[in-house]
């Protein structure tokens, strides 16, 4: 994989028919939203491809609307795939489909190894374990969905440091809804989503000049749930305040109208799963040779 490689899911069976987070609004869902979701998913794919990334698609499955959020399917680094275990029964049916998708990727040599989480634990994949390519560690959210007890399994599986961050509220139920490390070492995050201890942990690892705080409005627009590729950030439609902050920090924005997915509590980051991340950069490997 010589370019960023993402997994997305065909949105053909996406809807909002149950409520497992406070953003989900089954009562406003309708056929016109389903059509808008297909257009939004295509726009996100095109935005990724416009950066030179490759996107691979998992097929839709009737009755599993949240399959469109593959970030929750696994943690992936160095060709290893640590499969997720979902907390809510509504999403547990996704597990065999994602397992089969990763087995097909393995058969094609696109990932190397598939690892199961120990029994009795929940972990919702890259939504709660975000690789920081500058600091070379995982930031790991836990509480509403992922079990704190799953964090040692992530450290053991990938052999990298993990920084635990307890989430304080069901509104920001996955780490990727409130925390986004950016290329160059800056971090976009929403402080009220975290416990006091987690906020202290963020401050201990990220210098003040590198901390970009999202406002209530920016976080509620799901803009922290973003895909970052170099100086470009792909996200849902952003308030002007965030555009200004990110431009001042040197980042270029691509905004995509992801409103139908926000009705399920997700946006750009969790609609994708990056498969090509390496814990050691190509430049570091080269230097060691
Ligand atoms: N934030 C994420 O990582 N994923 C979005 C998941 C939305 C889905 N409706 C859920 O509540 O699990």
PDB file of N, CA and C in Angstrom, residues 40-130:
ATOM      1  N   UNK A  40     -24.249  11.512  -0.049  1.00  0.00           N
ATOM      2  CA  UNK A  40     -23.240  11.983   0.912  1.00  0.00           C
ATOM      3  C   UNK A  40     -22.063  11.011   0.990  1.00  0.00           C
ATOM      4  N   UNK A  41     -22.375   9.724   0.959  1.00  0.00           N
ATOM      5  CA  UNK A  41     -21.313   8.715   1.026  1.00  0.00           C
ATOM      6  C   UNK A  41     -20.427   8.800  -0.221  1.00  0.00           C
ATOM      7  N   UNK A  42     -21.067   8.995  -1.380  1.00  0.00           N
ATOM      8  CA  UNK A  42     -20.292   9.140  -2.625  1.00  0.00           C
ATOM      9  C   UNK A  42     -19.404  10.385  -2.547  1.00  0.00           C
ATOM     10  N   UNK A  43     -19.955  11.474  -2.011  1.00  0.00           N
ATOM     11  CA  UNK A  43     -19.168  12.715  -1.915  1.00  0.00           C
ATOM     12  C   UNK A  43     -17.963  12.529  -0.994  1.00  0.00           C
ATOM     13  N   UNK A  44     -18.148  11.766   0.090  1.00  0.00           N
ATOM     14  CA  UNK A  44     -17.018  11.527   0.995  1.00  0.00           C
ATOM     15  C   UNK A  44     -15.950  10.678   0.296  1.00  0.00           C
ATOM     16  N   UNK A  45     -16.407   9.647  -0.393  1.00  0.00           N
ATOM     17  CA  UNK A  45     -15.453   8.803  -1.122  1.00  0.00           C
ATOM     18  C   UNK A  45     -14.662   9.646  -2.132  1.00  0.00           C
ATOM     19  N   UNK A  46     -15.371  10.503  -2.860  1.00  0.00           N
ATOM     20  CA  UNK A  46     -14.683  11.324  -3.870  1.00  0.00           C
ATOM     21  C   UNK A  46     -13.689  12.287  -3.224  1.00  0.00           C
ATOM     22  N   UNK A  47     -14.058  12.804  -2.045  1.00  0.00           N
ATOM     23  CA  UNK A  47     -13.138  13.718  -1.344  1.00  0.00           C
ATOM     24  C   UNK A  47     -11.863  12.969  -0.934  1.00  0.00           C
ATOM     25  N   UNK A  48     -12.008  11.715  -0.504  1.00  0.00           N
ATOM     26  CA  UNK A  48     -10.829  10.917  -0.141  1.00  0.00           C
ATOM     27  C   UNK A  48      -9.998  10.624  -1.382  1.00  0.00           C
ATOM     28  N   UNK A  49     -10.683  10.214  -2.446  1.00  0.00           N
ATOM     29  CA  UNK A  49      -9.956   9.854  -3.668  1.00  0.00           C
ATOM     30  C   UNK A  49      -9.245  11.073  -4.266  1.00  0.00           C
ATOM     31  N   UNK A  50      -9.831  12.247  -4.078  1.00  0.00           N
ATOM     32  CA  UNK A  50      -9.209  13.465  -4.624  1.00  0.00           C
ATOM     33  C   UNK A  50      -7.853  13.749  -3.969  1.00  0.00           C
ATOM     34  N   UNK A  51      -7.624  13.185  -2.777  1.00  0.00           N
ATOM     35  CA  UNK A  51      -6.318  13.377  -2.125  1.00  0.00           C
ATOM     36  C   UNK A  51      -5.315  12.329  -2.613  1.00  0.00           C
ATOM     37  N   UNK A  52      -5.775  11.376  -3.436  1.00  0.00           N
ATOM     38  CA  UNK A  52      -4.895  10.302  -3.899  1.00  0.00           C
ATOM     39  C   UNK A  52      -5.102   9.004  -3.131  1.00  0.00           C
ATOM     40  N   UNK A  53      -6.052   8.991  -2.185  1.00  0.00           N
ATOM     41  CA  UNK A  53      -6.294   7.783  -1.387  1.00  0.00           C
ATOM     42  C   UNK A  53      -7.069   6.740  -2.201  1.00  0.00           C
ATOM     43  N   UNK A  54      -6.926   5.479  -1.794  1.00  0.00           N
ATOM     44  CA  UNK A  54      -7.706   4.391  -2.386  1.00  0.00           C
ATOM     45  C   UNK A  54      -8.822   4.017  -1.412  1.00  0.00           C
ATOM     46  N   UNK A  55     -10.011   3.760  -1.942  1.00  0.00           N
ATOM     47  CA  UNK A  55     -11.141   3.371  -1.086  1.00  0.00           C
ATOM     48  C   UNK A  55     -11.663   2.015  -1.542  1.00  0.00           C
ATOM     49  N   UNK A  56     -11.772   1.105  -0.595  1.00  0.00           N
ATOM     50  CA  UNK A  56     -12.305  -0.243  -0.826  1.00  0.00           C
ATOM     51  C   UNK A  56     -13.680  -0.303  -0.153  1.00  0.00           C
ATOM     52  N   UNK A  57     -14.637  -1.007  -0.767  1.00  0.00           N
ATOM     53  CA  UNK A  57     -16.009  -0.967  -0.230  1.00  0.00           C
ATOM     54  C   UNK A  57     -16.461  -2.324   0.307  1.00  0.00           C
ATOM     55  N   UNK A  58     -17.059  -2.295   1.492  1.00  0.00           N
ATOM     56  CA  UNK A  58     -17.709  -3.474   2.064  1.00  0.00           C
ATOM     57  C   UNK A  58     -19.179  -3.419   1.638  1.00  0.00           C
ATOM     58  N   UNK A  59     -19.771  -4.572   1.313  1.00  0.00           N
ATOM     59  CA  UNK A  59     -21.162  -4.592   0.861  1.00  0.00           C
ATOM     60  C   UNK A  59     -22.144  -4.294   1.986  1.00  0.00           C
ATOM     61  N   UNK A  60     -23.292  -3.717   1.616  1.00  0.00           N
ATOM     62  CA  UNK A  60     -24.348  -3.429   2.593  1.00  0.00           C
ATOM     63  C   UNK A  60     -25.053  -4.732   2.989  1.00  0.00           C
ATOM     64  N   UNK A  61     -25.614  -4.760   4.198  1.00  0.00           N
ATOM     65  CA  UNK A  61     -26.382  -5.926   4.667  1.00  0.00           C
ATOM     66  C   UNK A  61     -27.689  -5.416   5.258  1.00  0.00           C
ATOM     67  N   UNK A  62     -28.793  -5.943   4.749  1.00  0.00           N
ATOM     68  CA  UNK A  62     -30.116  -5.538   5.231  1.00  0.00           C
ATOM     69  C   UNK A  62     -30.235  -5.808   6.738  1.00  0.00           C
ATOM     70  N   UNK A  63     -30.778  -4.856   7.459  1.00  0.00           N
ATOM     71  CA  UNK A  63     -30.973  -5.038   8.903  1.00  0.00           C
ATOM     72  C   UNK A  63     -29.775  -4.598   9.734  1.00  0.00           C
ATOM     73  N   UNK A  64     -28.681  -4.183   9.051  1.00  0.00           N
ATOM     74  CA  UNK A  64     -27.485  -3.715   9.781  1.00  0.00           C
ATOM     75  C   UNK A  64     -27.131  -2.302   9.297  1.00  0.00           C
ATOM     76  N   UNK A  65     -27.948  -1.307   9.666  1.00  0.00           N
ATOM     77  CA  UNK A  65     -27.754   0.043   9.117  1.00  0.00           C
ATOM     78  C   UNK A  65     -26.424   0.677   9.507  1.00  0.00           C
ATOM     79  N   UNK A  66     -25.921   0.355  10.709  1.00  0.00           N
ATOM     80  CA  UNK A  66     -24.697   1.026  11.169  1.00  0.00           C
ATOM     81  C   UNK A  66     -23.419   0.376  10.635  1.00  0.00           C
ATOM     82  N   UNK A  67     -23.579  -0.596   9.739  1.00  0.00           N
ATOM     83  CA  UNK A  67     -22.412  -1.163   9.040  1.00  0.00           C
ATOM     84  C   UNK A  67     -21.682  -0.073   8.250  1.00  0.00           C
ATOM     85  N   UNK A  68     -22.347   1.051   8.026  1.00  0.00           N
ATOM     86  CA  UNK A  68     -21.709   2.171   7.293  1.00  0.00           C
ATOM     87  C   UNK A  68     -20.619   2.865   8.110  1.00  0.00           C
ATOM     88  N   UNK A  69     -20.394   2.395   9.357  1.00  0.00           N
ATOM     89  CA  UNK A  69     -19.368   3.027  10.179  1.00  0.00           C
ATOM     90  C   UNK A  69     -18.232   2.028  10.434  1.00  0.00           C
ATOM     91  N   UNK A  70     -17.408   1.733   9.427  1.00  0.00           N
ATOM     92  CA  UNK A  70     -16.377   0.700   9.586  1.00  0.00           C
ATOM     93  C   UNK A  70     -15.275   1.067  10.578  1.00  0.00           C
ATOM     94  N   UNK A  71     -15.168   2.357  10.950  1.00  0.00           N
ATOM     95  CA  UNK A  71     -14.178   2.703  11.990  1.00  0.00           C
ATOM     96  C   UNK A  71     -14.431   1.887  13.239  1.00  0.00           C
ATOM     97  N   UNK A  72     -15.669   1.457  13.438  1.00  0.00           N
ATOM     98  CA  UNK A  72     -16.010   0.720  14.655  1.00  0.00           C
ATOM     99  C   UNK A  72     -15.760  -0.784  14.535  1.00  0.00           C
ATOM    100  N   UNK A  73     -15.291  -1.224  13.351  1.00  0.00           N
ATOM    101  CA  UNK A  73     -15.157  -2.659  13.105  1.00  0.00           C
ATOM    102  C   UNK A  73     -13.882  -3.258  13.673  1.00  0.00           C
ATOM    103  N   UNK A  74     -12.828  -2.444  13.812  1.00  0.00           N
ATOM    104  CA  UNK A  74     -11.529  -2.998  14.201  1.00  0.00           C
ATOM    105  C   UNK A  74     -10.538  -1.871  14.473  1.00  0.00           C
ATOM    106  N   UNK A  75      -9.461  -2.221  15.165  1.00  0.00           N
ATOM    107  CA  UNK A  75      -8.278  -1.353  15.241  1.00  0.00           C
ATOM    108  C   UNK A  75      -7.263  -1.977  14.296  1.00  0.00           C
ATOM    109  N   UNK A  76      -6.667  -1.178  13.416  1.00  0.00           N
ATOM    110  CA  UNK A  76      -5.738  -1.719  12.411  1.00  0.00           C
ATOM    111  C   UNK A  76      -4.427  -0.930  12.454  1.00  0.00           C
ATOM    112  N   UNK A  77      -3.323  -1.658  12.597  1.00  0.00           N
ATOM    113  CA  UNK A  77      -1.991  -1.039  12.550  1.00  0.00           C
ATOM    114  C   UNK A  77      -0.991  -2.115  12.153  1.00  0.00           C
ATOM    115  N   UNK A  78      -0.028  -1.764  11.318  1.00  0.00           N
ATOM    116  CA  UNK A  78       1.045  -2.685  10.919  1.00  0.00           C
ATOM    117  C   UNK A  78       0.501  -3.986  10.332  1.00  0.00           C
ATOM    118  N   UNK A  79      -0.617  -3.896   9.630  1.00  0.00           N
ATOM    119  CA  UNK A  79      -1.185  -5.087   8.998  1.00  0.00           C
ATOM    120  C   UNK A  79      -1.955  -5.983   9.955  1.00  0.00           C
ATOM    121  N   UNK A  80      -2.013  -5.615  11.235  1.00  0.00           N
ATOM    122  CA  UNK A  80      -2.776  -6.414  12.218  1.00  0.00           C
ATOM    123  C   UNK A  80      -4.151  -5.802  12.397  1.00  0.00           C
ATOM    124  N   UNK A  81      -5.140  -6.675  12.514  1.00  0.00           N
ATOM    125  CA  UNK A  81      -6.538  -6.240  12.663  1.00  0.00           C
ATOM    126  C   UNK A  81      -7.059  -6.799  13.982  1.00  0.00           C
ATOM    127  N   UNK A  82      -7.328  -5.931  14.939  1.00  0.00           N
ATOM    128  CA  UNK A  82      -7.950  -6.376  16.196  1.00  0.00           C
ATOM    129  C   UNK A  82      -9.448  -6.140  16.062  1.00  0.00           C
ATOM    130  N   UNK A  83     -10.191  -7.244  15.940  1.00  0.00           N
ATOM    131  CA  UNK A  83     -11.630  -7.138  15.668  1.00  0.00           C
ATOM    132  C   UNK A  83     -12.383  -6.542  16.857  1.00  0.00           C
ATOM    133  N   UNK A  84     -13.406  -5.754  16.532  1.00  0.00           N
ATOM    134  CA  UNK A  84     -14.219  -5.111  17.576  1.00  0.00           C
ATOM    135  C   UNK A  84     -15.229  -6.091  18.170  1.00  0.00           C
ATOM    136  N   UNK A  85     -15.685  -5.759  19.367  1.00  0.00           N
ATOM    137  CA  UNK A  85     -16.892  -6.399  19.920  1.00  0.00           C
ATOM    138  C   UNK A  85     -17.817  -5.276  20.374  1.00  0.00           C
ATOM    139  N   UNK A  86     -19.020  -5.250  19.785  1.00  0.00           N
ATOM    140  CA  UNK A  86     -19.933  -4.131  20.025  1.00  0.00           C
ATOM    141  C   UNK A  86     -20.680  -4.287  21.340  1.00  0.00           C
ATOM    142  N   UNK A  87     -20.918  -3.164  22.005  1.00  0.00           N
ATOM    143  CA  UNK A  87     -21.639  -3.193  23.274  1.00  0.00           C
ATOM    144  C   UNK A  87     -23.139  -3.445  23.056  1.00  0.00           C
ATOM    145  N   UNK A  88     -23.708  -2.809  22.028  1.00  0.00           N
ATOM    146  CA  UNK A  88     -25.167  -2.895  21.870  1.00  0.00           C
ATOM    147  C   UNK A  88     -25.554  -4.056  20.945  1.00  0.00           C
ATOM    148  N   UNK A  89     -26.570  -4.834  21.355  1.00  0.00           N
ATOM    149  CA  UNK A  89     -27.026  -5.947  20.500  1.00  0.00           C
ATOM    150  C   UNK A  89     -27.367  -5.470  19.083  1.00  0.00           C
ATOM    151  N   UNK A  90     -27.842  -4.235  18.951  1.00  0.00           N
ATOM    152  CA  UNK A  90     -28.219  -3.712  17.621  1.00  0.00           C
ATOM    153  C   UNK A  90     -27.047  -3.760  16.644  1.00  0.00           C
ATOM    154  N   UNK A  91     -25.807  -3.671  17.163  1.00  0.00           N
ATOM    155  CA  UNK A  91     -24.650  -3.657  16.255  1.00  0.00           C
ATOM    156  C   UNK A  91     -23.864  -4.973  16.261  1.00  0.00           C
ATOM    157  N   UNK A  92     -24.224  -5.885  17.175  1.00  0.00           N
ATOM    158  CA  UNK A  92     -23.407  -7.109  17.267  1.00  0.00           C
ATOM    159  C   UNK A  92     -23.484  -7.959  16.008  1.00  0.00           C
ATOM    160  N   UNK A  93     -24.590  -7.852  15.273  1.00  0.00           N
ATOM    161  CA  UNK A  93     -24.734  -8.607  14.019  1.00  0.00           C
ATOM    162  C   UNK A  93     -23.736  -8.182  12.954  1.00  0.00           C
ATOM    163  N   UNK A  94     -23.084  -7.040  13.142  1.00  0.00           N
ATOM    164  CA  UNK A  94     -22.071  -6.594  12.165  1.00  0.00           C
ATOM    165  C   UNK A  94     -20.785  -7.415  12.260  1.00  0.00           C
ATOM    166  N   UNK A  95     -20.561  -8.005  13.459  1.00  0.00           N
ATOM    167  CA  UNK A  95     -19.242  -8.620  13.712  1.00  0.00           C
ATOM    168  C   UNK A  95     -18.874  -9.694  12.681  1.00  0.00           C
ATOM    169  N   UNK A  96     -19.757 -10.677  12.378  1.00  0.00           N
ATOM    170  CA  UNK A  96     -19.345 -11.699  11.395  1.00  0.00           C
ATOM    171  C   UNK A  96     -19.125 -11.126   9.995  1.00  0.00           C
ATOM    172  N   UNK A  97     -19.862 -10.068   9.644  1.00  0.00           N
ATOM    173  CA  UNK A  97     -19.691  -9.479   8.301  1.00  0.00           C
ATOM    174  C   UNK A  97     -18.337  -8.783   8.190  1.00  0.00           C
ATOM    175  N   UNK A  98     -17.968  -8.058   9.251  1.00  0.00           N
ATOM    176  CA  UNK A  98     -16.658  -7.404   9.197  1.00  0.00           C
ATOM    177  C   UNK A  98     -15.532  -8.448   9.271  1.00  0.00           C
ATOM    178  N   UNK A  99     -15.735  -9.501  10.083  1.00  0.00           N
ATOM    179  CA  UNK A  99     -14.710 -10.557  10.138  1.00  0.00           C
ATOM    180  C   UNK A  99     -14.480 -11.126   8.727  1.00  0.00           C
ATOM    181  N   UNK A 100     -15.582 -11.414   8.045  1.00  0.00           N
ATOM    182  CA  UNK A 100     -15.464 -11.980   6.688  1.00  0.00           C
ATOM    183  C   UNK A 100     -14.790 -10.977   5.747  1.00  0.00           C
ATOM    184  N   UNK A 101     -15.112  -9.691   5.905  1.00  0.00           N
ATOM    185  CA  UNK A 101     -14.491  -8.673   5.035  1.00  0.00           C
ATOM    186  C   UNK A 101     -12.975  -8.640   5.267  1.00  0.00           C
ATOM    187  N   UNK A 102     -12.558  -8.728   6.539  1.00  0.00           N
ATOM    188  CA  UNK A 102     -11.111  -8.707   6.816  1.00  0.00           C
ATOM    189  C   UNK A 102     -10.448  -9.995   6.327  1.00  0.00           C
ATOM    190  N   UNK A 103     -11.180 -11.115   6.404  1.00  0.00           N
ATOM    191  CA  UNK A 103     -10.593 -12.365   5.897  1.00  0.00           C
ATOM    192  C   UNK A 103     -10.355 -12.255   4.384  1.00  0.00           C
ATOM    193  N   UNK A 104     -11.298 -11.602   3.694  1.00  0.00           N
ATOM    194  CA  UNK A 104     -11.099 -11.420   2.240  1.00  0.00           C
ATOM    195  C   UNK A 104      -9.904 -10.488   1.975  1.00  0.00           C
ATOM    196  N   UNK A 105      -9.768  -9.452   2.791  1.00  0.00           N
ATOM    197  CA  UNK A 105      -8.625  -8.537   2.618  1.00  0.00           C
ATOM    198  C   UNK A 105      -7.314  -9.278   2.893  1.00  0.00           C
ATOM    199  N   UNK A 106      -7.357 -10.195   3.869  1.00  0.00           N
ATOM    200  CA  UNK A 106      -6.146 -10.960   4.201  1.00  0.00           C
ATOM    201  C   UNK A 106      -5.778 -11.890   3.039  1.00  0.00           C
ATOM    202  N   UNK A 107      -6.810 -12.510   2.464  1.00  0.00           N
ATOM    203  CA  UNK A 107      -6.550 -13.419   1.339  1.00  0.00           C
ATOM    204  C   UNK A 107      -5.912 -12.660   0.169  1.00  0.00           C
ATOM    205  N   UNK A 108      -6.192 -11.384   0.067  1.00  0.00           N
ATOM    206  CA  UNK A 108      -5.597 -10.565  -1.014  1.00  0.00           C
ATOM    207  C   UNK A 108      -4.271  -9.936  -0.585  1.00  0.00           C
ATOM    208  N   UNK A 109      -3.816 -10.228   0.628  1.00  0.00           N
ATOM    209  CA  UNK A 109      -2.535  -9.687   1.101  1.00  0.00           C
ATOM    210  C   UNK A 109      -2.619  -8.229   1.534  1.00  0.00           C
ATOM    211  N   UNK A 110      -3.837  -7.731   1.768  1.00  0.00           N
ATOM    212  CA  UNK A 110      -3.981  -6.310   2.128  1.00  0.00           C
ATOM    213  C   UNK A 110      -3.885  -6.095   3.639  1.00  0.00           C
ATOM    214  N   UNK A 111      -4.128  -7.139   4.431  1.00  0.00           N
ATOM    215  CA  UNK A 111      -3.789  -7.140   5.854  1.00  0.00           C
ATOM    216  C   UNK A 111      -3.145  -8.494   6.133  1.00  0.00           C
ATOM    217  N   UNK A 112      -2.423  -8.581   7.269  1.00  0.00           N
ATOM    218  CA  UNK A 112      -1.632  -9.798   7.511  1.00  0.00           C
ATOM    219  C   UNK A 112      -2.240 -10.741   8.538  1.00  0.00           C
ATOM    220  N   UNK A 113      -2.869 -10.160   9.560  1.00  0.00           N
ATOM    221  CA  UNK A 113      -3.245 -10.985  10.712  1.00  0.00           C
ATOM    222  C   UNK A 113      -4.539 -10.455  11.315  1.00  0.00           C
ATOM    223  N   UNK A 114      -5.417 -11.384  11.722  1.00  0.00           N
ATOM    224  CA  UNK A 114      -6.679 -10.985  12.346  1.00  0.00           C
ATOM    225  C   UNK A 114      -6.669 -11.519  13.777  1.00  0.00           C
ATOM    226  N   UNK A 115      -6.920 -10.629  14.727  1.00  0.00           N
ATOM    227  CA  UNK A 115      -6.791 -10.981  16.151  1.00  0.00           C
ATOM    228  C   UNK A 115      -8.145 -10.753  16.822  1.00  0.00           C
ATOM    229  N   UNK A 116      -8.521 -11.672  17.726  1.00  0.00           N
ATOM    230  CA  UNK A 116      -9.777 -11.508  18.478  1.00  0.00           C
ATOM    231  C   UNK A 116      -9.511 -10.849  19.819  1.00  0.00           C
ATOM    232  N   UNK A 117     -10.463 -10.054  20.244  1.00  0.00           N
ATOM    233  CA  UNK A 117     -10.428  -9.432  21.568  1.00  0.00           C
ATOM    234  C   UNK A 117     -10.709 -10.522  22.608  1.00  0.00           C
ATOM    235  N   UNK A 118     -10.046 -10.471  23.788  1.00  0.00           N
ATOM    236  CA  UNK A 118     -10.394 -11.461  24.824  1.00  0.00           C
ATOM    237  C   UNK A 118     -11.893 -11.417  25.151  1.00  0.00           C
ATOM    238  N   UNK A 119     -12.415 -12.566  25.552  1.00  0.00           N
ATOM    239  CA  UNK A 119     -13.846 -12.683  25.904  1.00  0.00           C
ATOM    240  C   UNK A 119     -14.238 -11.701  27.008  1.00  0.00           C
ATOM    241  N   UNK A 120     -15.484 -11.316  27.010  1.00  0.00           N
ATOM    242  CA  UNK A 120     -16.024 -10.543  28.132  1.00  0.00           C
ATOM    243  C   UNK A 120     -15.751  -9.050  28.062  1.00  0.00           C
ATOM    244  N   UNK A 121     -15.098  -8.593  26.982  1.00  0.00           N
ATOM    245  CA  UNK A 121     -14.770  -7.163  26.855  1.00  0.00           C
ATOM    246  C   UNK A 121     -15.459  -6.597  25.624  1.00  0.00           C
ATOM    247  N   UNK A 122     -15.738  -5.292  25.688  1.00  0.00           N
ATOM    248  CA  UNK A 122     -16.237  -4.596  24.500  1.00  0.00           C
ATOM    249  C   UNK A 122     -15.150  -3.658  24.003  1.00  0.00           C
ATOM    250  N   UNK A 123     -15.038  -3.550  22.677  1.00  0.00           N
ATOM    251  CA  UNK A 123     -14.201  -2.493  22.112  1.00  0.00           C
ATOM    252  C   UNK A 123     -14.701  -2.153  20.721  1.00  0.00           C
ATOM    253  N   UNK A 124     -14.925  -0.861  20.460  1.00  0.00           N
ATOM    254  CA  UNK A 124     -15.546  -0.466  19.187  1.00  0.00           C
ATOM    255  C   UNK A 124     -14.533   0.156  18.232  1.00  0.00           C
ATOM    256  N   UNK A 125     -13.378  -0.554  18.136  1.00  0.00           N
ATOM    257  CA  UNK A 125     -12.449  -0.317  17.046  1.00  0.00           C
ATOM    258  C   UNK A 125     -11.786   1.058  17.051  1.00  0.00           C
ATOM    259  N   UNK A 126     -11.502   1.525  15.837  1.00  0.00           N
ATOM    260  CA  UNK A 126     -10.770   2.788  15.672  1.00  0.00           C
ATOM    261  C   UNK A 126     -11.590   3.990  16.124  1.00  0.00           C
ATOM    262  N   UNK A 127     -12.881   3.783  16.396  1.00  0.00           N
ATOM    263  CA  UNK A 127     -13.681   4.853  16.982  1.00  0.00           C
ATOM    264  C   UNK A 127     -13.209   5.196  18.384  1.00  0.00           C
ATOM    265  N   UNK A 128     -12.632   4.207  19.056  1.00  0.00           N
ATOM    266  CA  UNK A 128     -12.155   4.403  20.427  1.00  0.00           C
ATOM    267  C   UNK A 128     -10.657   4.122  20.568  1.00  0.00           C
ATOM    268  N   UNK A 129      -9.939   3.975  19.462  1.00  0.00           N
ATOM    269  CA  UNK A 129      -8.478   3.785  19.541  1.00  0.00           C
ATOM    270  C   UNK A 129      -7.889   4.501  18.330  1.00  0.00           C
ATOM    271  N   UNK A 130      -7.433   5.712  18.562  1.00  0.00           N
ATOM    272  CA  UNK A 130      -7.011   6.559  17.439  1.00  0.00           C
ATOM    273  C   UNK A 130      -5.488   6.638  17.424  1.00  0.00           C
TER     274      UNK A 130
END
